[in-house]
XYZ file of C-alpha atoms in Angstrom:
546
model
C -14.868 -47.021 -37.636
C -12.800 -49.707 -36.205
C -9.123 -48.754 -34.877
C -10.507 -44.987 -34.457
C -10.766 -42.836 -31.504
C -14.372 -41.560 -30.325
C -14.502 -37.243 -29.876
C -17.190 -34.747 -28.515
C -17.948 -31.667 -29.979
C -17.474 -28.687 -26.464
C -17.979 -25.221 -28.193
C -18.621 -23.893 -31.722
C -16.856 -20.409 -32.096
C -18.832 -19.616 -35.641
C -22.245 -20.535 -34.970
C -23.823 -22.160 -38.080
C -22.058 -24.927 -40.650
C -20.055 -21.483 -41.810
C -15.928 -21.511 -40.825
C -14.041 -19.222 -38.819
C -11.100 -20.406 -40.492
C -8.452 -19.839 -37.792
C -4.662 -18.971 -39.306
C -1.644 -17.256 -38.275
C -0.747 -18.806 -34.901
C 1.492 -17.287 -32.270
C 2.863 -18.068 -29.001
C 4.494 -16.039 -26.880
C 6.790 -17.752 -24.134
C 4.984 -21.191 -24.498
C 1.988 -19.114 -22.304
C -0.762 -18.036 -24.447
C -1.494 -18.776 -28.133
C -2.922 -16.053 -30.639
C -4.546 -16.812 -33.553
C -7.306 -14.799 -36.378
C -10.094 -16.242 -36.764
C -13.639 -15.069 -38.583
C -16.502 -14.384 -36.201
C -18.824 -13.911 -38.938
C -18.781 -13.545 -42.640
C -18.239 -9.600 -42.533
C -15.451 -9.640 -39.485
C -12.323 -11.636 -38.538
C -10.671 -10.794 -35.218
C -7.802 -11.531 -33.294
C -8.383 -14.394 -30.437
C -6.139 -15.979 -27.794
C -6.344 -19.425 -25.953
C -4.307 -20.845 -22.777
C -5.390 -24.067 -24.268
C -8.711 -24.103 -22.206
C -12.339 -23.534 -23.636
C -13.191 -20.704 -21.068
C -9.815 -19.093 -22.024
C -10.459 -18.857 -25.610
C -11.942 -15.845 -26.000
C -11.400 -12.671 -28.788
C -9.718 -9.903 -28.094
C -9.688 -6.190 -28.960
C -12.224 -5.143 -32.185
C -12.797 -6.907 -35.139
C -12.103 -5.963 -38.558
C -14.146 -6.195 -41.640
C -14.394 -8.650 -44.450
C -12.820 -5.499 -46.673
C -9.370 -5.350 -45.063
C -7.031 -7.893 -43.196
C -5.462 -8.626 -39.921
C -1.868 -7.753 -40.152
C 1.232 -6.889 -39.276
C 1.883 -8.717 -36.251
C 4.926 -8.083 -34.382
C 5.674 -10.299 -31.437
C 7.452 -8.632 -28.609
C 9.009 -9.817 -25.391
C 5.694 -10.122 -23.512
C 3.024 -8.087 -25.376
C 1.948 -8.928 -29.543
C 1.100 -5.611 -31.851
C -0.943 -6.244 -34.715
C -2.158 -4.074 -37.525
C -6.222 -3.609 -38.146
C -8.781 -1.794 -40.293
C -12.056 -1.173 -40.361
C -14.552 -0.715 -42.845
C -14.376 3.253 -43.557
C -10.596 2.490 -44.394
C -9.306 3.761 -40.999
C -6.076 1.867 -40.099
C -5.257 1.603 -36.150
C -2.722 -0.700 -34.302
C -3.253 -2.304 -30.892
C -1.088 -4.418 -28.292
C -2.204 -7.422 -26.347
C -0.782 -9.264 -22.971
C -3.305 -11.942 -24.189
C -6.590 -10.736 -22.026
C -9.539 -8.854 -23.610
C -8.786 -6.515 -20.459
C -5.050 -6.144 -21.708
C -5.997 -5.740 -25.634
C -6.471 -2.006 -26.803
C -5.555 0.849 -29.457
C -2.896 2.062 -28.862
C -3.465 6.214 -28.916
C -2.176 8.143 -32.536
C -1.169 4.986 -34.209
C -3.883 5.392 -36.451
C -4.352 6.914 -40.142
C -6.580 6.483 -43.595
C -2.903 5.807 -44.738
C -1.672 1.947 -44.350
C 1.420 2.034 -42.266
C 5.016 0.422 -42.631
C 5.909 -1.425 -39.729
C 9.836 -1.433 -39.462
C 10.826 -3.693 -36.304
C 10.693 -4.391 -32.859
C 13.220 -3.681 -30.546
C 13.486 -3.907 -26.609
C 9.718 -4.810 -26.661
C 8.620 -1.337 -28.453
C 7.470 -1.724 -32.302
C 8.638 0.536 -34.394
C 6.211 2.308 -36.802
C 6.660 4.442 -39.994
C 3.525 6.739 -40.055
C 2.004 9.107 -42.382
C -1.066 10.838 -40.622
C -3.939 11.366 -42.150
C -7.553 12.364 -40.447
C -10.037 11.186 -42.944
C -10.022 8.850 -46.190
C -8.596 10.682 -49.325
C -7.009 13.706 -47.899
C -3.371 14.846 -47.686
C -1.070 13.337 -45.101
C -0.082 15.842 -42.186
C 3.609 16.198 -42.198
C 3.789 17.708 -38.577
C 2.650 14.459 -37.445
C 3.956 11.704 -39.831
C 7.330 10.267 -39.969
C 8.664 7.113 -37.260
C 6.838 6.215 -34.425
C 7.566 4.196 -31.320
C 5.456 2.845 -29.254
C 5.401 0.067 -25.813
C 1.626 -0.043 -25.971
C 0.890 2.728 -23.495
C -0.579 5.755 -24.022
C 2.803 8.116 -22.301
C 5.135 5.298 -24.598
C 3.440 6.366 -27.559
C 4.767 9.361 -29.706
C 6.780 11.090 -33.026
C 10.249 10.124 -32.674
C 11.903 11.812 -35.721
C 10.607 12.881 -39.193
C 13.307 11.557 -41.161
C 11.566 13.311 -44.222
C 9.415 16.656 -44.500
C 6.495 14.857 -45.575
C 6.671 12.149 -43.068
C 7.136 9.523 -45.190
C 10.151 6.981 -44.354
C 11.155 5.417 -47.578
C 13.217 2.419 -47.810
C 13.255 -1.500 -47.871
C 12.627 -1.719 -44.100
C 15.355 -4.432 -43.967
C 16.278 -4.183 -39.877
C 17.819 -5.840 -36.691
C 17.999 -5.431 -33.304
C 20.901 -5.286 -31.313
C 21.980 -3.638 -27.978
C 18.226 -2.347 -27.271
C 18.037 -0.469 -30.688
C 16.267 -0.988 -34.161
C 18.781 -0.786 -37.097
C 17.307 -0.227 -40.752
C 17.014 1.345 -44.047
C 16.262 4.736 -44.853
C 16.158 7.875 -47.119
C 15.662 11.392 -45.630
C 15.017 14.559 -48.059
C 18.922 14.627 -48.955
C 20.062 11.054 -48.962
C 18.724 7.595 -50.866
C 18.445 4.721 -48.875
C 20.785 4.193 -45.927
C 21.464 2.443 -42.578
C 19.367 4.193 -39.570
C 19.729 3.647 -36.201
C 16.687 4.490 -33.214
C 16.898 4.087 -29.868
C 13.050 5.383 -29.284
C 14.396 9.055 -28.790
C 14.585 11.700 -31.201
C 18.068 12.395 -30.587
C 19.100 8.636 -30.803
C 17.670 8.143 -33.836
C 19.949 9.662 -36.488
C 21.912 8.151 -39.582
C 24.540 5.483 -38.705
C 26.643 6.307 -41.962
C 26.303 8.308 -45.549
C 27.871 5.332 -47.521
C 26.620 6.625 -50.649
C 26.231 10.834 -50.276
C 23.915 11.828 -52.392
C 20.128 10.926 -53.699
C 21.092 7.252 -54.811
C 21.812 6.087 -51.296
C 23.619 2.380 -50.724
C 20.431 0.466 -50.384
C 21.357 -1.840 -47.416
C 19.668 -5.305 -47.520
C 20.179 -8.374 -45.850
C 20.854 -6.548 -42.244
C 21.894 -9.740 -39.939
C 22.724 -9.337 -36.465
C 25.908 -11.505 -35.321
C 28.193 -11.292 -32.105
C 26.750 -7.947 -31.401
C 27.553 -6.103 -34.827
C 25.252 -5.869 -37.850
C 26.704 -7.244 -41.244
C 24.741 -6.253 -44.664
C 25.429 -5.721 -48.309
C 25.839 -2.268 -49.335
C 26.955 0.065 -52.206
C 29.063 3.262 -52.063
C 28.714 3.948 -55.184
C 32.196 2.915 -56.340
C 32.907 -0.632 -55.182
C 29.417 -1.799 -55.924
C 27.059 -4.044 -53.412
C 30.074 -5.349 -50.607
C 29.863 -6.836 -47.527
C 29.898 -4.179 -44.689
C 29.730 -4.183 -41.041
C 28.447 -2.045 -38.323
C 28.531 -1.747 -34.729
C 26.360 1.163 -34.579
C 28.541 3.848 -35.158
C 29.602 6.137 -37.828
C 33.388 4.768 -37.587
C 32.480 1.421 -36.901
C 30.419 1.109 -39.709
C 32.791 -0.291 -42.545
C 33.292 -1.698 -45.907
C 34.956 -5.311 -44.883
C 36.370 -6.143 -48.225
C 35.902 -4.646 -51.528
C 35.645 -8.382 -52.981
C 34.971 -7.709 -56.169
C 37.016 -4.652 -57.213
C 35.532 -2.167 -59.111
C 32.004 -0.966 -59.612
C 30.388 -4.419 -60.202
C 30.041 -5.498 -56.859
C 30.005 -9.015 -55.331
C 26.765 -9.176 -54.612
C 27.200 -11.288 -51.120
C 24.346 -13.499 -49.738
C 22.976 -16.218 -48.143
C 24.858 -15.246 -44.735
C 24.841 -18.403 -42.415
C 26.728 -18.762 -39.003
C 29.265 -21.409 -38.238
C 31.150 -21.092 -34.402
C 32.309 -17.379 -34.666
C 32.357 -17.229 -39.072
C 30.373 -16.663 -41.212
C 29.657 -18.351 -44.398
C 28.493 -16.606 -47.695
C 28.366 -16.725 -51.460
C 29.615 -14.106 -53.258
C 31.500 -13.304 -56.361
C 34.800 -11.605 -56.895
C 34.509 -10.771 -60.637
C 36.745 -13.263 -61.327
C 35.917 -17.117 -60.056
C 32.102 -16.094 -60.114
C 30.250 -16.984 -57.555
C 31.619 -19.254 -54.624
C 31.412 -19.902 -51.157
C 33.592 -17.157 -49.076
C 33.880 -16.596 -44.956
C 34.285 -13.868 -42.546
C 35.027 -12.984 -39.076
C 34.200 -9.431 -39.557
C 37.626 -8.364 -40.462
C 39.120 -7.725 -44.059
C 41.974 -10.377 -43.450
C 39.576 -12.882 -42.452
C 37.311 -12.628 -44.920
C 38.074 -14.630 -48.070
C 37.514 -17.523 -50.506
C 37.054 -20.635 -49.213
C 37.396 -22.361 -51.949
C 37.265 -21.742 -55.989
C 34.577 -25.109 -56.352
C 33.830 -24.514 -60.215
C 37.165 -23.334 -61.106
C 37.497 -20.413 -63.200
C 35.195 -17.651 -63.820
C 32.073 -20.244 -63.863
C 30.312 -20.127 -61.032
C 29.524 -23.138 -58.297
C 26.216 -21.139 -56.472
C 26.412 -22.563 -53.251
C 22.977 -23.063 -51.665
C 21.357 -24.775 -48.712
C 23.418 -24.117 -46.128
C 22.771 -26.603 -43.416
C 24.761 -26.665 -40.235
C 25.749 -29.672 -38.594
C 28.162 -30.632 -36.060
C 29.888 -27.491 -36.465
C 30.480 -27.256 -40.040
C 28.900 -26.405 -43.418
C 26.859 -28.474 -45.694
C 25.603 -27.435 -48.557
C 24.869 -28.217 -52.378
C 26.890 -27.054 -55.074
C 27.839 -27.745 -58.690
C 31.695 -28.045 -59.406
C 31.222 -28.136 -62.984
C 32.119 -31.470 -63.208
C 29.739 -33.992 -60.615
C 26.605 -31.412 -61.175
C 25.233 -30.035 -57.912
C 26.030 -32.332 -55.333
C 26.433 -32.067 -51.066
C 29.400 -30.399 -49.865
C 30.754 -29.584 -46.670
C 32.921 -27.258 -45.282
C 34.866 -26.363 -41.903
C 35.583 -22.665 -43.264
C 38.987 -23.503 -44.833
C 40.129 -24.841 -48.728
C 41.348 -28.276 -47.817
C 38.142 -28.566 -45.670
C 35.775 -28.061 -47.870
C 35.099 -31.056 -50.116
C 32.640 -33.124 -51.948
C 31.181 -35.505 -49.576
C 30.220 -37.768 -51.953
C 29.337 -38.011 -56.401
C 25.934 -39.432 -55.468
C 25.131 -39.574 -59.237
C 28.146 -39.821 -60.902
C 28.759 -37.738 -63.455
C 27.804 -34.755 -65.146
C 24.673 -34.906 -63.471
C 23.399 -33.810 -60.196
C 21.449 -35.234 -57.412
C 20.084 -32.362 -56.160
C 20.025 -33.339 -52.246
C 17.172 -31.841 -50.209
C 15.069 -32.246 -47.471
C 18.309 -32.578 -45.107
C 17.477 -33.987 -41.415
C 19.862 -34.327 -38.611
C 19.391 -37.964 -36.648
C 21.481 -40.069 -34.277
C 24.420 -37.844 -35.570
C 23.913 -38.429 -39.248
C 22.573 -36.503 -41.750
C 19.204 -38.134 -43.718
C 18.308 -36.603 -46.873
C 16.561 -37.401 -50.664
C 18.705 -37.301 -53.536
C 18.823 -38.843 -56.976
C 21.176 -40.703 -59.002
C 20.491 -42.681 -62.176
C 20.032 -45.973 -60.750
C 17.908 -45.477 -58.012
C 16.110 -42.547 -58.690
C 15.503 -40.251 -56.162
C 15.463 -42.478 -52.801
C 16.179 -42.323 -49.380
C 20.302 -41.269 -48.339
C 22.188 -40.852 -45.474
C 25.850 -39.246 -44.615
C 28.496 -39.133 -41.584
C 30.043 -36.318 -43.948
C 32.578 -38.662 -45.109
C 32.502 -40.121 -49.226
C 32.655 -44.113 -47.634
C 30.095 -43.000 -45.042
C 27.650 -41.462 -47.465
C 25.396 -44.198 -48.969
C 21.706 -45.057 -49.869
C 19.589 -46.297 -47.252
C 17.196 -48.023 -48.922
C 15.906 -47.871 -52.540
C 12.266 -47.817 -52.208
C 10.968 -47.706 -55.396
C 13.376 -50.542 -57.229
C 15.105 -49.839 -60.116
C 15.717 -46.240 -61.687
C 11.929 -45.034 -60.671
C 11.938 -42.784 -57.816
C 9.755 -42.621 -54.418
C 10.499 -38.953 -53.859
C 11.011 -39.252 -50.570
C 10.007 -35.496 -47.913
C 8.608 -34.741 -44.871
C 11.561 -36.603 -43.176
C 10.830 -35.704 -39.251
C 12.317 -37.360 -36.157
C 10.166 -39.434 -33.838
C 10.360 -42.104 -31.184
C 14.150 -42.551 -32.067
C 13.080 -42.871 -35.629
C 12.927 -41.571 -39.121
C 9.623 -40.823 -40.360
C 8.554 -39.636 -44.038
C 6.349 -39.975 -47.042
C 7.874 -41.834 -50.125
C 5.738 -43.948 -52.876
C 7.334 -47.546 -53.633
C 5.738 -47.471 -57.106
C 2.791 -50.253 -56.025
C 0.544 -48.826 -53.293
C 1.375 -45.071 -53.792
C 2.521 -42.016 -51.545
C 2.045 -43.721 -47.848
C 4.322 -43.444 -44.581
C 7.540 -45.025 -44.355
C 9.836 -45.481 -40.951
C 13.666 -45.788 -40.941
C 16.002 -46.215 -38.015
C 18.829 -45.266 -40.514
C 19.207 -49.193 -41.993
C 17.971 -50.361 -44.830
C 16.558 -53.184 -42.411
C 15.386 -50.652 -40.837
C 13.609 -48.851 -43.646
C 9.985 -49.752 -44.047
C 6.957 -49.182 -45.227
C 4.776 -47.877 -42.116
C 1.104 -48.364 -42.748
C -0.834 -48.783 -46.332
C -3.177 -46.203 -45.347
C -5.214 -46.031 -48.265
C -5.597 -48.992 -50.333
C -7.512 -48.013 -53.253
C -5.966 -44.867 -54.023
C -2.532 -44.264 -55.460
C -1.948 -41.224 -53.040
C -3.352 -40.952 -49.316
C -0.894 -38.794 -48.973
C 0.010 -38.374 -45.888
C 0.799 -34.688 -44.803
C 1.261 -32.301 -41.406
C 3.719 -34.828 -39.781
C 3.752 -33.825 -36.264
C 4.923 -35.113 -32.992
C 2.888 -34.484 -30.155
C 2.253 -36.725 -26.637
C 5.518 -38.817 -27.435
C 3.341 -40.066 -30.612
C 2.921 -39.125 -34.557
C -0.049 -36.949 -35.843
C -0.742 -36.815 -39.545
C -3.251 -36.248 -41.889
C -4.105 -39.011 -44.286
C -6.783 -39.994 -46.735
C -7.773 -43.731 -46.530
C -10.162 -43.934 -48.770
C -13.154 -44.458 -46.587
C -12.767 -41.175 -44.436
C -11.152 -38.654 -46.587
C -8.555 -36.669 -45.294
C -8.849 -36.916 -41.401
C -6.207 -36.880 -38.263
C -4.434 -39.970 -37.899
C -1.920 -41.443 -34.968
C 0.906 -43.394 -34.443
C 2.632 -44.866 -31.464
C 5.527 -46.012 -33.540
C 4.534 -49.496 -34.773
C 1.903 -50.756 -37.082
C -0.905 -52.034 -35.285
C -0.888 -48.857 -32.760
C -1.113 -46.769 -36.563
C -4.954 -45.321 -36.886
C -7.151 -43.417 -37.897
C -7.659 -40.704 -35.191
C -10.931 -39.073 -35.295
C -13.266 -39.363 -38.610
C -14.219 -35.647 -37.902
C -16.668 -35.606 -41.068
C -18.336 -38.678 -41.243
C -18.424 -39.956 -44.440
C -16.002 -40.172 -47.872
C -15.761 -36.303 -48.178
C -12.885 -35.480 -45.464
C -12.851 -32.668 -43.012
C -10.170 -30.246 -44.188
C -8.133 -30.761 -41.416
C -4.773 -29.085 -41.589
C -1.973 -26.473 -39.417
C -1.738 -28.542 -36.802
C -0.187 -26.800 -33.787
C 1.282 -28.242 -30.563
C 0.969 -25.652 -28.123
C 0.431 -25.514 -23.928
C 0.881 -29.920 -23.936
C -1.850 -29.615 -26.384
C -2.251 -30.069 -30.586
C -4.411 -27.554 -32.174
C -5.640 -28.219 -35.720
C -8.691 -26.716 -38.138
C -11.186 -29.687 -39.049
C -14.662 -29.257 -40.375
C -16.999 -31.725 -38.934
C -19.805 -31.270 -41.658
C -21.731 -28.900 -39.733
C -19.993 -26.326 -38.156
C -17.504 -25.355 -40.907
C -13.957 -25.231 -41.096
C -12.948 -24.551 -37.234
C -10.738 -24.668 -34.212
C -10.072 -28.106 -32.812
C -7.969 -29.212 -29.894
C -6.569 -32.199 -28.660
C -5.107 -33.674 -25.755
C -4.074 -37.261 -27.237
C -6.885 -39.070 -25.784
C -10.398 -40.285 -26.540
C -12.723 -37.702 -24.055
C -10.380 -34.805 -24.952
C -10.833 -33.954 -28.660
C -13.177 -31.712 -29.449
C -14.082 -28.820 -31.039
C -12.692 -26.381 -29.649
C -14.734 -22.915 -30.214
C -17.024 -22.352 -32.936
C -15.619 -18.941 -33.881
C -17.732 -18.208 -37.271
């Protein structure tokens, strides 16, 4: 096709018009990207590629078509990851990206699935209840949390928490200072914050907040300037926000916000310079948007938005140039943008973008040129393209796309070549590609991809070589690759990978190693690996897996 580029096909990884399907991509230190893929249709395995065809290769064993790759934990310089095989034995292994350097790791292996609680300074953390063959009873002696750094001597029992081995909990957890925080419950105590260091000694309760069987369920464990902050109950003020720096006496209720038994049920956390921001509600003002530094005096409301005991449920936080925006409905402009520098007469309504009771809903918020870009709707636009300095006269539409009250739903809004690009429909040719450069001169429709359909749509947006990758469905080609240096005539289609009206799946696409990775189906190999280096002799396929 005219205006396209030319590819070869270099390897198929699946041999046959079958797909590997290749998902869950990794990189570790920009090095060495990991990926599953299916090698035939009764196995899927775990492969690695430095971007080259002779370094694509599978590592370790494959599992079956009856269980699935999992639990992948991505340490400093190693990846674990959780496998089965087909008699329902369940083993984990550890990879420096080499088949050489990809093996089981000794004991972590049982008919039981395990619970994989964290990593922390590069050892993953494993909750483990043994058992030797399918359908017998766990062995206690040898079940409970494991630690392991992928060697053999760095692989043992740390502590069973409980006689039966099992660790119950929510598995919430954080590292800081070299050690895993997380919930637990041990034969005496319900669900509390646990602390291991990788030794059995070191890994002990932090604090009893709630004695007893009920335990104070910790959730939302966020590490922050060195200390852990979570909601908690003890069992008389209800779930607060608490802090810990690892400690039994530094691990504390910061305010009892809502008094009483209810709780204030804090969440959301977001940092902001040394604060942070949260929503939670005090029993009286329901729930607002409150701050912290960790301390009981400096944690309070920041402002009562819906005032009274109706709630505003702040959401979205978004920072940008060190302050807070976010939505939130003041019971009188509907849900609207906000932003906030962490005190009451700096936090304010940016702007009623639909005036009124009603709300325009801002989302897909992008940061460019020191301005914030997002969709939101009003009554006389519609939902349409906006953009705000964070000040009410600074805080205007950018263009209205689809005239009149009809909306083009603008999303996907990336940043490329000094520019805006997203996908918005004007109402005449459909869901296509727009550019802005923040004017509404600016703001304009790209390329008419597809001009028979009402939708190409254009998906994936992803920047790559200095230029714009999508995926795009003009009619002709089905959904295939497309490019774009930036201006119209240098907008194509890349590659018509499956000749024809039918499309070739193409989707995740992946910059890694000055590289984009994608999955394409060229008709005859399946859905498969692809690889590109942004010119004509080097896309290809990359490995036919399946």
């Amino acid at each position: 096709m005219s205006g396209s580029y030319n590819a070869k096909v270099v390897k198929t990884i699946f041999q046959g018009n079958d797909s590997s399907n290749p998902a869950n991509f990794n990189v570790i230190k920009d090095e060495k990207l990991f990926f599953t893929a299916s090698t035939n249709i009764f196995q899927r395995g775990f492969w690695v590629t430095d971007g080259t065809q002779d370094g694509t290769d599978q590592i370790g064993d494959v599992v079956t078509r009856f269980s699935q790759l999992g639990g992948i934990f991505l340490g400093e310089n190693k990846i674990f990851y959780g496998t089965s095989n087909r008699s329902g034995l369940f083993s984990t292994l550890v990879t420096n990206g080499t088949r050489e350097g990809t093996s089981n790791i000794d004991n972590l292996f049982s008919f039981i699935p395990p619970n994989y609680v964290g990593v922390a300074n590069d050892r993953l953390f494993v909750n483990l209840v043994k058992s030797d063959a399918p359908n017998r009873p766990p062995n206690p002696a040898e079940s409970g949390l494991w630690v392991s750094d992928g060697t053999e001597a760095g692989t043992f029992l740390v502590k069973s928490i409980r006689a039966n081995g099992t660790l119950s909990g929510t598995f919430n957890s954080a590292s800081i200072n070299n050690k895993l925080f997380f919930s637990a419950s041990d034969d005496n105590k319900g669900s509390e914050l646990w602390v291991s260091d990788g030794t059995e000694n070191g890994t002990l309760l932090v604090k009893d907040i709630n004695p007893g069987s009920n335990g104070s369920n910790p959730e939302n464990i966020a590490a922050f300037n060195h200390k852990l902050y979570f909601s908690a109950d003890n069992g008389e003020k209800g779930k607060e926000l608490w802090v810990s720096d690892g400690t039994e006496n530094g691990t504390l209720l910061v305010k009892d916000i809502n008094v009483g038994v209810n709780g204030s049920n804090p969440e959301n956390f977001t940092a902001v310079n040394n604060q942070i921001f949260f929503a939670a509600d005090d029993g009286h003002l329901g729930q607002e948007l409150w701050v912290t530094d960790g301390t009981e005096n400096g944690t309070f409301l920041v402002k009562d938005i819906n005032q009274g005991n109706n709630s505003s449920n702040p959401e979205n936080f978004t920072v940008f140039e060190n302050k807070l925006y976010f939505t939130t409905d003041d019971g009188v402009n509907g849900r609207e943008l906000w932003i906030s520098d962490g005190t009451e007469n700096g936090t304010n309504l940016v702007e009623d973008i639909n005036p009124g009771r009603e709300s325009s809903n801002p989302s897909d918020l992008q940061i460019f040129e020191d301005k914030l870009y997002f969709s939101a709707d009003n009554q006389e636009f519609g939902r349409e393209f906006w953009v705000s300095d964070g000040t009410k006269d600074g805080t205007h539409l950018v263009e209205d796309i689809n005239p009149g009250s009809e909306s083009s739903n603008p999303t996907q809004i990336s940043v490329f070549d000094e520019k805006l690009f997203f996908t918005a429909d004007d109402g005449v040719i459909g869901s296509e590609v727009w550019v802005s450069n923040g004017t509404k001169e600016g703001t304009l429709l790209f390329r008419d991809i597809n001009k028979q359909r009402l939708f190409s749509p254009p998906g994936d947006l992803t920047l790559f070589d200095d230029k714009l990758f999508f995926t795009a469905n003009n009619n002709e080609s089905g959904e295939e690759l497309w490019i774009s240096d930036g201006t119209e005539n240098g907008t194509k289609l890349f590659k018509d990978i499956s000749e024809g009206s039918g499309g070739s799946n193409i989707g995740a696409l992946t910059v890694f190693n000055n590289k984009l990775f994608f999955r394409a189906s060229d008709g005859e190999n399946g859905s498969e690996l692809w690889v590109t280096d942004g010119s004509e002799n080097g896309t290809f396929l990359f490995k036919d897996i399946y």
